[in-house]
PDB file of C-alpha atoms and ligand atoms in Angstrom:
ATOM      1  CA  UNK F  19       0.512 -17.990  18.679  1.00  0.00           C
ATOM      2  CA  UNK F  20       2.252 -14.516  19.375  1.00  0.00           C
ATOM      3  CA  UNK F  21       2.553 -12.771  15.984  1.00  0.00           C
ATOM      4  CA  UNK F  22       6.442 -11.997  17.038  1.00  0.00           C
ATOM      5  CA  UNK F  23       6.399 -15.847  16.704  1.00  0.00           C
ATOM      6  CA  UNK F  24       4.541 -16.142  13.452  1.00  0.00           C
ATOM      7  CA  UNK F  25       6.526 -14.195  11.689  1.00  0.00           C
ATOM      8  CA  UNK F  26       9.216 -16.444  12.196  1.00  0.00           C
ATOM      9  CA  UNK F  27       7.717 -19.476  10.884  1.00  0.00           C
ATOM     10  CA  UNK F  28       9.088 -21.286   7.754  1.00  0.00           C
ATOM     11  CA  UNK F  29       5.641 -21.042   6.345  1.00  0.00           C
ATOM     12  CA  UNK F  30       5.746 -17.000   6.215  1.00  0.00           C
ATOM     13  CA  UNK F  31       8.634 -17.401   5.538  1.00  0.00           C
ATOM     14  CA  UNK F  32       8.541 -18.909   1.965  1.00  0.00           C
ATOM     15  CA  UNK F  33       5.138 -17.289   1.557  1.00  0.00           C
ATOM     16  CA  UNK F  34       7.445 -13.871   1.818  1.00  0.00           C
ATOM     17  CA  UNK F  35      10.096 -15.324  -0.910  1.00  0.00           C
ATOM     18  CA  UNK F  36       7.548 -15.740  -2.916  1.00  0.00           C
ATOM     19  CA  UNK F  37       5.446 -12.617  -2.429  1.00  0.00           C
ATOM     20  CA  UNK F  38       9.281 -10.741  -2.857  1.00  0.00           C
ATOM     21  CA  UNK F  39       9.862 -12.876  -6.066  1.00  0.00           C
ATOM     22  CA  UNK F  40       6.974 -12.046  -7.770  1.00  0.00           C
ATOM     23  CA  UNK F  41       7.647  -8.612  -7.307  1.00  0.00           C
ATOM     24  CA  UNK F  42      11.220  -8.867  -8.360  1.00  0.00           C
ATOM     25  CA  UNK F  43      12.383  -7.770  -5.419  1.00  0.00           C
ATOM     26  CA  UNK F  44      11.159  -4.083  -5.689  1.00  0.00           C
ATOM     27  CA  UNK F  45       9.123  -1.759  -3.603  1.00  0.00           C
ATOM     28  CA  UNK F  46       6.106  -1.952  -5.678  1.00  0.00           C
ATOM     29  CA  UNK F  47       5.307   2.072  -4.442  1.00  0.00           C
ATOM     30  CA  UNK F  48       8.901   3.876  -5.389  1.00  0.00           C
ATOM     31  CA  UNK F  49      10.957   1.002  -7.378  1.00  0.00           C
ATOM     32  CA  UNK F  50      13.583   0.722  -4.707  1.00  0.00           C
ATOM     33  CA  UNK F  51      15.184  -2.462  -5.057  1.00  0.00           C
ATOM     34  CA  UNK F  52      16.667  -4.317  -2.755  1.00  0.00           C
ATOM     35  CA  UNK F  53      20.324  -3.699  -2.213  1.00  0.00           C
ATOM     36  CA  UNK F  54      20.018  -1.058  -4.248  1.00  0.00           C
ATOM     37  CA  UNK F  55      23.042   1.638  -3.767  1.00  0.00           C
ATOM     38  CA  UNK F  56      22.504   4.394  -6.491  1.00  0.00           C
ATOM     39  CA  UNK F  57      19.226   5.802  -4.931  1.00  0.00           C
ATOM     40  CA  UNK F  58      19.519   8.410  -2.364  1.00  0.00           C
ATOM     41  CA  UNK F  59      17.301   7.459  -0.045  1.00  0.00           C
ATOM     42  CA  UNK F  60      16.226  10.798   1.851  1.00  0.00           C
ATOM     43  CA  UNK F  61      16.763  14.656   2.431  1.00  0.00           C
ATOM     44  CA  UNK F  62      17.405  15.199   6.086  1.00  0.00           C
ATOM     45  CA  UNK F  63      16.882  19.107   6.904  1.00  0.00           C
ATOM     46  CA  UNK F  64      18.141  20.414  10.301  1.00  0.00           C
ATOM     47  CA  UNK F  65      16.600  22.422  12.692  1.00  0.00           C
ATOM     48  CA  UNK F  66      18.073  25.684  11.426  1.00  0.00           C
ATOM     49  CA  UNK F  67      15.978  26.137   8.405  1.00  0.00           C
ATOM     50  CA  UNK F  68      13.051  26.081  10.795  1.00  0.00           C
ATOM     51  CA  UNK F  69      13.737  26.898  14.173  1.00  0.00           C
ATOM     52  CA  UNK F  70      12.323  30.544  14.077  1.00  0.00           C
ATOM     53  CA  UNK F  71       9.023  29.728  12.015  1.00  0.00           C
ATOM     54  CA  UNK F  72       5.883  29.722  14.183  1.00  0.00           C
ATOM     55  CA  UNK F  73       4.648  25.469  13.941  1.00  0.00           C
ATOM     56  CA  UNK F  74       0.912  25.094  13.254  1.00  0.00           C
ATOM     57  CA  UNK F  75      -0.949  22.125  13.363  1.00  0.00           C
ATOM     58  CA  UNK F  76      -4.034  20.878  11.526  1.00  0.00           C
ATOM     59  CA  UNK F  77      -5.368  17.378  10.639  1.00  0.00           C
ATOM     60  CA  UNK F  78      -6.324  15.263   7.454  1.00  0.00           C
ATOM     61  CA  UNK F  79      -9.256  12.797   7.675  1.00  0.00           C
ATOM     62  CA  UNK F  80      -7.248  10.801   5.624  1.00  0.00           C
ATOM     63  CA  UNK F  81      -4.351  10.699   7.090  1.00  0.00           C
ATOM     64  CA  UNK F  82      -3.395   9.442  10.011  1.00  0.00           C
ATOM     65  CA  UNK F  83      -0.495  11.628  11.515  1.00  0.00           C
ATOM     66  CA  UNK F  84      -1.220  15.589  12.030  1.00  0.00           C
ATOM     67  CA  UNK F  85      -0.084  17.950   9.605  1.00  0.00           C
ATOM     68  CA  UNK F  86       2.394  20.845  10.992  1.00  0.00           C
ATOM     69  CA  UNK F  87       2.840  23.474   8.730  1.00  0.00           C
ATOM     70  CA  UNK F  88       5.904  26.216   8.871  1.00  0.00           C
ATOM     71  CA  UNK F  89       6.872  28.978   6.991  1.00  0.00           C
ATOM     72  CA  UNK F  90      11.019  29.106   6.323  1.00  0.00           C
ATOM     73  CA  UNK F  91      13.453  30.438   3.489  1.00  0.00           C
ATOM     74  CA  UNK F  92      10.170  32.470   2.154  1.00  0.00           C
ATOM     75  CA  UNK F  93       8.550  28.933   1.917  1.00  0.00           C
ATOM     76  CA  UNK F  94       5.675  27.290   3.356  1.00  0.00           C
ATOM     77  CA  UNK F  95       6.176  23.762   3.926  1.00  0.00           C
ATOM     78  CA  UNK F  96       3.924  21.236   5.329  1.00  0.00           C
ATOM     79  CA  UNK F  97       4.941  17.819   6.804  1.00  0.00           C
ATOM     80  CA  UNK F  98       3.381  14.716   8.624  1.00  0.00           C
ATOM     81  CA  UNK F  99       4.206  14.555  12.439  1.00  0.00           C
ATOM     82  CA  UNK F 100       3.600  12.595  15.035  1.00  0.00           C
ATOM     83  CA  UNK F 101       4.315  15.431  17.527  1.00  0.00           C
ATOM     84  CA  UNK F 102       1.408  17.301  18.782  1.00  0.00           C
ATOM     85  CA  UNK F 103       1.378  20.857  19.944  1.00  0.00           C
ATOM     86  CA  UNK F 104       1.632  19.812  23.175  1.00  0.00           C
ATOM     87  CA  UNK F 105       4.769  17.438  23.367  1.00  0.00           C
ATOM     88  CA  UNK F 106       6.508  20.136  21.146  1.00  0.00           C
ATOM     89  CA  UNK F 107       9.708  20.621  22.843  1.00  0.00           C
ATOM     90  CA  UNK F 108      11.410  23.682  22.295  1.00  0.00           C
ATOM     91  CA  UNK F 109      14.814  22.337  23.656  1.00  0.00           C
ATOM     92  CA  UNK F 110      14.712  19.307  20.846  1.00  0.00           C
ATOM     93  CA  UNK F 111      15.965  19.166  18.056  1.00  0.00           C
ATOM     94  CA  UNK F 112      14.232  18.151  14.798  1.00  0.00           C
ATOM     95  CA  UNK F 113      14.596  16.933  11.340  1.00  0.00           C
ATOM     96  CA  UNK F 114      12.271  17.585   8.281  1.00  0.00           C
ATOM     97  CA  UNK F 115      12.495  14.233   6.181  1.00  0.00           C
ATOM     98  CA  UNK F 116      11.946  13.870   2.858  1.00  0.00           C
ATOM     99  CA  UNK F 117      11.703  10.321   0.336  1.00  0.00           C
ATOM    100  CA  UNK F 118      13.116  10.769  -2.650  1.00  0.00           C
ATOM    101  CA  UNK F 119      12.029   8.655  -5.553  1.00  0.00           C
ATOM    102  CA  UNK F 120      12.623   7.353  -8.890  1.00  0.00           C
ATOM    103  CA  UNK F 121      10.961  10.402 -11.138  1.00  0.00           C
ATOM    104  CA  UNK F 122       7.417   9.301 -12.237  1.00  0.00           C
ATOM    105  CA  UNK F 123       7.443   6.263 -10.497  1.00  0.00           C
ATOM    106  CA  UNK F 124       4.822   6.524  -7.910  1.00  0.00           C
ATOM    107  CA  UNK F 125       1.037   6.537  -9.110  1.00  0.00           C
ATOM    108  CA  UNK F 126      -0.976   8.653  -7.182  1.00  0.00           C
ATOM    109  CA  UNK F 127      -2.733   7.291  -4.829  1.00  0.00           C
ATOM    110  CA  UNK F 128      -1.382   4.272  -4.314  1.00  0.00           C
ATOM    111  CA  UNK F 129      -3.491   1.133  -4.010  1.00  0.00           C
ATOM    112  CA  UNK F 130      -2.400  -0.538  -0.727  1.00  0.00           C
ATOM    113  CA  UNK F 131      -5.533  -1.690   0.730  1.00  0.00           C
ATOM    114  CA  UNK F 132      -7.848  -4.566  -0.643  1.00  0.00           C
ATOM    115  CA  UNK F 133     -10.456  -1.108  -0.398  1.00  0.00           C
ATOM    116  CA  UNK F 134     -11.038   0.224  -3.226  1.00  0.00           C
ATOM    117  CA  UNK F 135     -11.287   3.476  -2.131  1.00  0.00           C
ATOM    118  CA  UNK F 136      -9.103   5.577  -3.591  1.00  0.00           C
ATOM    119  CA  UNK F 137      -8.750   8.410  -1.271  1.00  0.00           C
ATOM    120  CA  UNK F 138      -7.231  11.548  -2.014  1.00  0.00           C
ATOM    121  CA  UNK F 139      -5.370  12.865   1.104  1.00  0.00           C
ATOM    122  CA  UNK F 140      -3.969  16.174   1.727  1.00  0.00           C
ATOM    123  CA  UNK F 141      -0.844  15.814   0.570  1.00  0.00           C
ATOM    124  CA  UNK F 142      -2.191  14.626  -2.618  1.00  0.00           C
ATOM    125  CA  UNK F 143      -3.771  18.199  -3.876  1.00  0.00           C
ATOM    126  CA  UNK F 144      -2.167  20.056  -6.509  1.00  0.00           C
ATOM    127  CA  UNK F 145      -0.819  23.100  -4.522  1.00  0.00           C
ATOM    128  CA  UNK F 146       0.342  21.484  -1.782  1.00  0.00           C
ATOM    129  CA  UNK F 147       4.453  21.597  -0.912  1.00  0.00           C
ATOM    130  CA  UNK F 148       4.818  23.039  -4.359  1.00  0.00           C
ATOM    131  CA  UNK F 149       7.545  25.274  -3.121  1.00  0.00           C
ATOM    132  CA  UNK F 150       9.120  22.325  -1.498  1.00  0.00           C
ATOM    133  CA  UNK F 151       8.730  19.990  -4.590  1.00  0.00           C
ATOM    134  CA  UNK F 152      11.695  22.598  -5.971  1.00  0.00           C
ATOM    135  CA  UNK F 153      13.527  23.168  -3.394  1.00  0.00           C
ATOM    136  CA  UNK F 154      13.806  19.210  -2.989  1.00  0.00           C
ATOM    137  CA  UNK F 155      15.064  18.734  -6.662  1.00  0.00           C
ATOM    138  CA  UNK F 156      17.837  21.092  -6.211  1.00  0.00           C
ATOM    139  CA  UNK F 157      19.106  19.957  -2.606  1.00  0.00           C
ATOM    140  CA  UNK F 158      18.344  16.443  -4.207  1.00  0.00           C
ATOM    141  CA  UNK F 159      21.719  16.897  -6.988  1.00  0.00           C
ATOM    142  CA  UNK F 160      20.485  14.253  -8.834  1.00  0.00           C
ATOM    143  CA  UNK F 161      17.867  15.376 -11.826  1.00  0.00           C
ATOM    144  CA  UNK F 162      16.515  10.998 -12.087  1.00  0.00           C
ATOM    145  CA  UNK F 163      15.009  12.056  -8.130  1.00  0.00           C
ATOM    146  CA  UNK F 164      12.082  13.777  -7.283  1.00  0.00           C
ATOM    147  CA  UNK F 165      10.527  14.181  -3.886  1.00  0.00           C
ATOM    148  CA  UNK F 166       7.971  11.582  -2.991  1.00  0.00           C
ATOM    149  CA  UNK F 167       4.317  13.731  -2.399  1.00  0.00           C
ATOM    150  CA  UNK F 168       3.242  11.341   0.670  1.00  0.00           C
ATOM    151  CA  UNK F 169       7.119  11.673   2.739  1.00  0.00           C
ATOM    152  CA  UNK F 170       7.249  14.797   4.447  1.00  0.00           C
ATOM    153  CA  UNK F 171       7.525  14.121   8.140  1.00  0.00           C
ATOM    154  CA  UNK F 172       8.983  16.811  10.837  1.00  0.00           C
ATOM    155  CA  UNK F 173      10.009  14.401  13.678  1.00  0.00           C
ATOM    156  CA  UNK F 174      12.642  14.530  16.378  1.00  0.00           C
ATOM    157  CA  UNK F 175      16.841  14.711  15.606  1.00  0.00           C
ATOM    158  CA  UNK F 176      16.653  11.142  17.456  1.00  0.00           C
ATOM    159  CA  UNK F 177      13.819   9.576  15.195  1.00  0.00           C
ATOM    160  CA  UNK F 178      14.953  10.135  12.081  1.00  0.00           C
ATOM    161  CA  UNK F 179      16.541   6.936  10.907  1.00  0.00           C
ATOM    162  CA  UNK F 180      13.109   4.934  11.375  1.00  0.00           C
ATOM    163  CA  UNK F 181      12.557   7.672   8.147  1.00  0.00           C
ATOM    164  CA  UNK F 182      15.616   6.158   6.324  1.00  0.00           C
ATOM    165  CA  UNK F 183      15.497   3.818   3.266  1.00  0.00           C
ATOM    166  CA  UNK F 184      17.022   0.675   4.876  1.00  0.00           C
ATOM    167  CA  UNK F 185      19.149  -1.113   1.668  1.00  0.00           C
ATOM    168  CA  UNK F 186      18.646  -4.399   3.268  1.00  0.00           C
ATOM    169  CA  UNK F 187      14.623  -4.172   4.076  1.00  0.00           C
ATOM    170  CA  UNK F 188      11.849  -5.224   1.775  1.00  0.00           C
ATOM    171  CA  UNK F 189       8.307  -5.542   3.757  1.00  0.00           C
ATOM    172  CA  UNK F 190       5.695  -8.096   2.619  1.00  0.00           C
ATOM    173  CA  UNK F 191       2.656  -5.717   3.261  1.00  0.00           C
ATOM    174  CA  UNK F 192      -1.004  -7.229   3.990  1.00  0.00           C
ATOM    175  CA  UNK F 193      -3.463  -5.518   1.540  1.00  0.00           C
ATOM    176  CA  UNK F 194      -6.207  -6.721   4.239  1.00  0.00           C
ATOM    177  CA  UNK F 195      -6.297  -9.402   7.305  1.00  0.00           C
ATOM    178  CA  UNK F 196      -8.708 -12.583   7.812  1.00  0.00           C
ATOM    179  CA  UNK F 197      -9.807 -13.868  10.656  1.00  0.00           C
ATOM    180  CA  UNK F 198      -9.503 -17.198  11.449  1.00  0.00           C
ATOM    181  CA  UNK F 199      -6.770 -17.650   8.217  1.00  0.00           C
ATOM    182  CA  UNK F 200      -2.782 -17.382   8.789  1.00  0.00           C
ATOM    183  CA  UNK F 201      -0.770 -14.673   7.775  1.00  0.00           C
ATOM    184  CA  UNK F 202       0.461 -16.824   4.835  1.00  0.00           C
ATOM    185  CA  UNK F 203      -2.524 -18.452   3.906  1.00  0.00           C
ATOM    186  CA  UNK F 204      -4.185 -15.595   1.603  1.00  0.00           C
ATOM    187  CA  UNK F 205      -4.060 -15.144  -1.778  1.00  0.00           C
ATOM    188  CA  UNK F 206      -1.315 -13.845  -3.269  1.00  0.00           C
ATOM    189  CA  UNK F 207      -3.367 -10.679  -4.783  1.00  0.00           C
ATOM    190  CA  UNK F 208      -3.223  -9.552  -0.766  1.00  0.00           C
ATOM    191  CA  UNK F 209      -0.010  -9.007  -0.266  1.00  0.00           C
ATOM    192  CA  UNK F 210       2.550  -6.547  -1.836  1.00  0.00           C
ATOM    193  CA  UNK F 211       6.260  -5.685  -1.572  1.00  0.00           C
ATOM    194  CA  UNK F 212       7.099  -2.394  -0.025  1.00  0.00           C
ATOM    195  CA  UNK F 213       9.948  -0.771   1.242  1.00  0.00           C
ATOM    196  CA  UNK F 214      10.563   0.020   5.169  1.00  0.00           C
ATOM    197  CA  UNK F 215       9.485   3.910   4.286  1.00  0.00           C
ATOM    198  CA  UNK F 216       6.776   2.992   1.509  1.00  0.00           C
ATOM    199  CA  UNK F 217       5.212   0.617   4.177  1.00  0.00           C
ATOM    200  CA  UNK F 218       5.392   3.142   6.810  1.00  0.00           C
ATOM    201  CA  UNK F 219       3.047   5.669   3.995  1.00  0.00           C
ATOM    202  CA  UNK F 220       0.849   3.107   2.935  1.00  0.00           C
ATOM    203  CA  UNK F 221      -0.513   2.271   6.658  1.00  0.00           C
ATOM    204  CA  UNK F 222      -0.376   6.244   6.935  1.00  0.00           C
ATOM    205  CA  UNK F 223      -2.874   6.992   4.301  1.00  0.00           C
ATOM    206  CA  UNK F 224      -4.743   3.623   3.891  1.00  0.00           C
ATOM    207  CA  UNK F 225      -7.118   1.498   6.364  1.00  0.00           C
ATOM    208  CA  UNK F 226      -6.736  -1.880   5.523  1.00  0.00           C
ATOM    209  CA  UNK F 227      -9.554  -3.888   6.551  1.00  0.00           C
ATOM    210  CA  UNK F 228      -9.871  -7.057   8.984  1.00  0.00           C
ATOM    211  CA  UNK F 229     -12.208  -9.363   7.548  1.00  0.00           C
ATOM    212  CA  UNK F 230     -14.485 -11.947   9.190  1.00  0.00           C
ATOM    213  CA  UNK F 231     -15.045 -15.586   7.921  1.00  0.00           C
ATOM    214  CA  UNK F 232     -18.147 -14.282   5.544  1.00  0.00           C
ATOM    215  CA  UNK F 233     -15.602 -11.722   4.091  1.00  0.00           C
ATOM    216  CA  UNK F 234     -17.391  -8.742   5.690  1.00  0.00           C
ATOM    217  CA  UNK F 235     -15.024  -6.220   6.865  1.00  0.00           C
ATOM    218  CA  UNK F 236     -15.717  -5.852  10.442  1.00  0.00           C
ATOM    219  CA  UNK F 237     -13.092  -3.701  11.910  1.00  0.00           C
ATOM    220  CA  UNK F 238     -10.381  -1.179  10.944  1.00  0.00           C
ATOM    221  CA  UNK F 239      -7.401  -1.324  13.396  1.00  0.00           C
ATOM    222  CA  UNK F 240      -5.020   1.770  14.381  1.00  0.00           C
ATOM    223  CA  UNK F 241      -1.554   1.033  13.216  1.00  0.00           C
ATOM    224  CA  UNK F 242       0.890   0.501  16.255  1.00  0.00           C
ATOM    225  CA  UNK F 243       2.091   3.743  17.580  1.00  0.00           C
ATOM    226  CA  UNK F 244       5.808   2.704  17.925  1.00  0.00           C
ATOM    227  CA  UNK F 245       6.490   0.467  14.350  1.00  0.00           C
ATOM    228  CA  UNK F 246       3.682   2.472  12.555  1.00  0.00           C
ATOM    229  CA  UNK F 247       1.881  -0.553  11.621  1.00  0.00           C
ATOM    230  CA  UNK F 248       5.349  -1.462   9.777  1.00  0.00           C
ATOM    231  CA  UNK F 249       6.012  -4.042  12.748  1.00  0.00           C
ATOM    232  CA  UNK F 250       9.701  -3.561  12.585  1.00  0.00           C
ATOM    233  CA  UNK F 251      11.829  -0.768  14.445  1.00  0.00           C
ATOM    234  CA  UNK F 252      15.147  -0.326  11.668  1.00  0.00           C
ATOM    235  CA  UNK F 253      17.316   0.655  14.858  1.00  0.00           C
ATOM    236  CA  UNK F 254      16.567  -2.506  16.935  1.00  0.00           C
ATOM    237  CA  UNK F 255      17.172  -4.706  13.687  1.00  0.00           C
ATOM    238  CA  UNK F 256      19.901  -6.629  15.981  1.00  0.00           C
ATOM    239  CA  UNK F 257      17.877  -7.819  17.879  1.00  0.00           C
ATOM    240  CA  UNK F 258      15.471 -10.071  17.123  1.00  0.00           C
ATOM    241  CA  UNK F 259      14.689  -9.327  13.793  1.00  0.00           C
ATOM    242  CA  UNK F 260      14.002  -5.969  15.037  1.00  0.00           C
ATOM    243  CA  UNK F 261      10.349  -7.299  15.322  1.00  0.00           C
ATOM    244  CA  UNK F 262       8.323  -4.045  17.098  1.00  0.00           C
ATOM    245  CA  UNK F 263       8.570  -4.723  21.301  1.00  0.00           C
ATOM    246  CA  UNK F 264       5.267  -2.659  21.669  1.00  0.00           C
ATOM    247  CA  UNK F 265       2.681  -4.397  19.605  1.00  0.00           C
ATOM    248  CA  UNK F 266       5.401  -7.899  19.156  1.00  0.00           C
ATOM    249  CA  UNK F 267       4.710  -7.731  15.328  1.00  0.00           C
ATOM    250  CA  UNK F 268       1.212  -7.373  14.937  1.00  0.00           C
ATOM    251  CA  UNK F 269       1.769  -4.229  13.293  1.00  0.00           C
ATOM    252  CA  UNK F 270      -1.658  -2.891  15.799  1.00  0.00           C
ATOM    253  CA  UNK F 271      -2.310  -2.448  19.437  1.00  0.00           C
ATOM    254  CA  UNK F 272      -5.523  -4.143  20.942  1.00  0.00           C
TER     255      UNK F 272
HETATM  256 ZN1  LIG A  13       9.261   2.257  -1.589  1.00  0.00          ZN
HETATM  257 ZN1  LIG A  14       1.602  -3.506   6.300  1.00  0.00          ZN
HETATM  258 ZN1  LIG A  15       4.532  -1.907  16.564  1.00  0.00          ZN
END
């Protein structure tokens, strides 16, 4: 059955209500619940602050995205992109994104994967985006906030929103896949809530294994290019479900 289908059954369905239940209806990463209104979801920052910094790029085992570092304001910032050197448009316009969280919410690194490798990426090292960590709290206004260590992304004017806390979205994320079982029929230790930007991180900084009948992880999959491995596309959410039209759902390309 196509996965766009699956997810649309009444049996991941309730096996969703009850994943979302038992997690009180909170991202289990940030503590965003659903519906919730008081927390400012990000810290858009235009083009202007950057536009006459000289972009490098570099790359994180880690992590999945590259890693473009500027210089602006007399501080060096250093974001996730999906944009390489080479489909940087000078014409475009960008955004620099930035989650802001619940203060001390987030443990370090966060346990998404049934792995238990707990692997320190980039954006995880002391010094990094310390400048930024400060100049987040102020532009922030709200002292309860701080900026999340993991959402940084530089990204086109047009993409931003797929970077925006959606107050309606909770994700039931797969801490690993098995073959030959149904997307509902795991235990419930393999599944967690997330939020849309939360779930979007996670597939960013964890591989989440695909395991065989024997339980031997047998392959690691590339998150989707389009939905980020997130499977839903928060501007299409009119139309059907907003389920991702590249990879219909599965959350990978193969
Ligand atoms: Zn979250
Ligand atoms: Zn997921
Ligand atoms: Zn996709």
């Amino acid at each position: 059955m196509n996965y766009n289908l699956l997810l649309k059954t009444d049996e991941w369905k309730e096996k969703r209500n009850e994943i979302l239940s038992r997690d009180n209806k909170t991202c289990q990463r940030c503590g965003f619940l659903q519906n919730d209104k008081t927390l400012t979801p990000s810290l858009t920052i235009e083009k202007k602050t950057f536009e006459n910094s000289k972009l490098t790029f570099q790359k994180d085992q880690k992590i999945l995205p590259n890693i473009v570092r500027f210089e602006s304001l007399g501080l060096v910032f250093y974001c996730k992109t999906y944009l390489t050197e080479d489909n940087l448009k000078s014409t475009e316009n960008y955004s620099m994104i930035i989650n802001l969280v619940k203060k001390k919410k987030i443990e370090y690194p966060f346990q998404g994967s049934l792995l238990k490798d707990t692997r320190t990426n980039f954006f995880l090292t002391e010094t990094v985006n310390e400048s930024l960590k400060k100049y987040a709290q102020r532009k922030a206004n709200d002292s309860s906030l701080e900026m999340d260590l993991e959402g940084i992304w530089f990204t086109p004017f047009s993409e931003r929103i797929e970077y925006a806390k959606l107050t309606k979205s909770l994700h039931v994320h797969h801490k690993c896949y098995r073959k030959n079982q149904d997307i509902w029929d795991q235990n419930n230790e393999e599944y967690v809530t997330l939020c849309n930007v939360c779930h979007k991180i996670i597939h960013e900084s964890n591989q989440i294994p695909f395991y065989d009948s024997k339980g031997i992880n047998y392959k690691f999959r590339k998150p989707c290019t389009r939905c980020k491995g997130t499977r839903y596309l928060p501007q299409y959410s009119y139309v059907d479900n907003g389920i991702c039209y590249k990879c219909n759902g599965y959350g990978y390309l193969n």
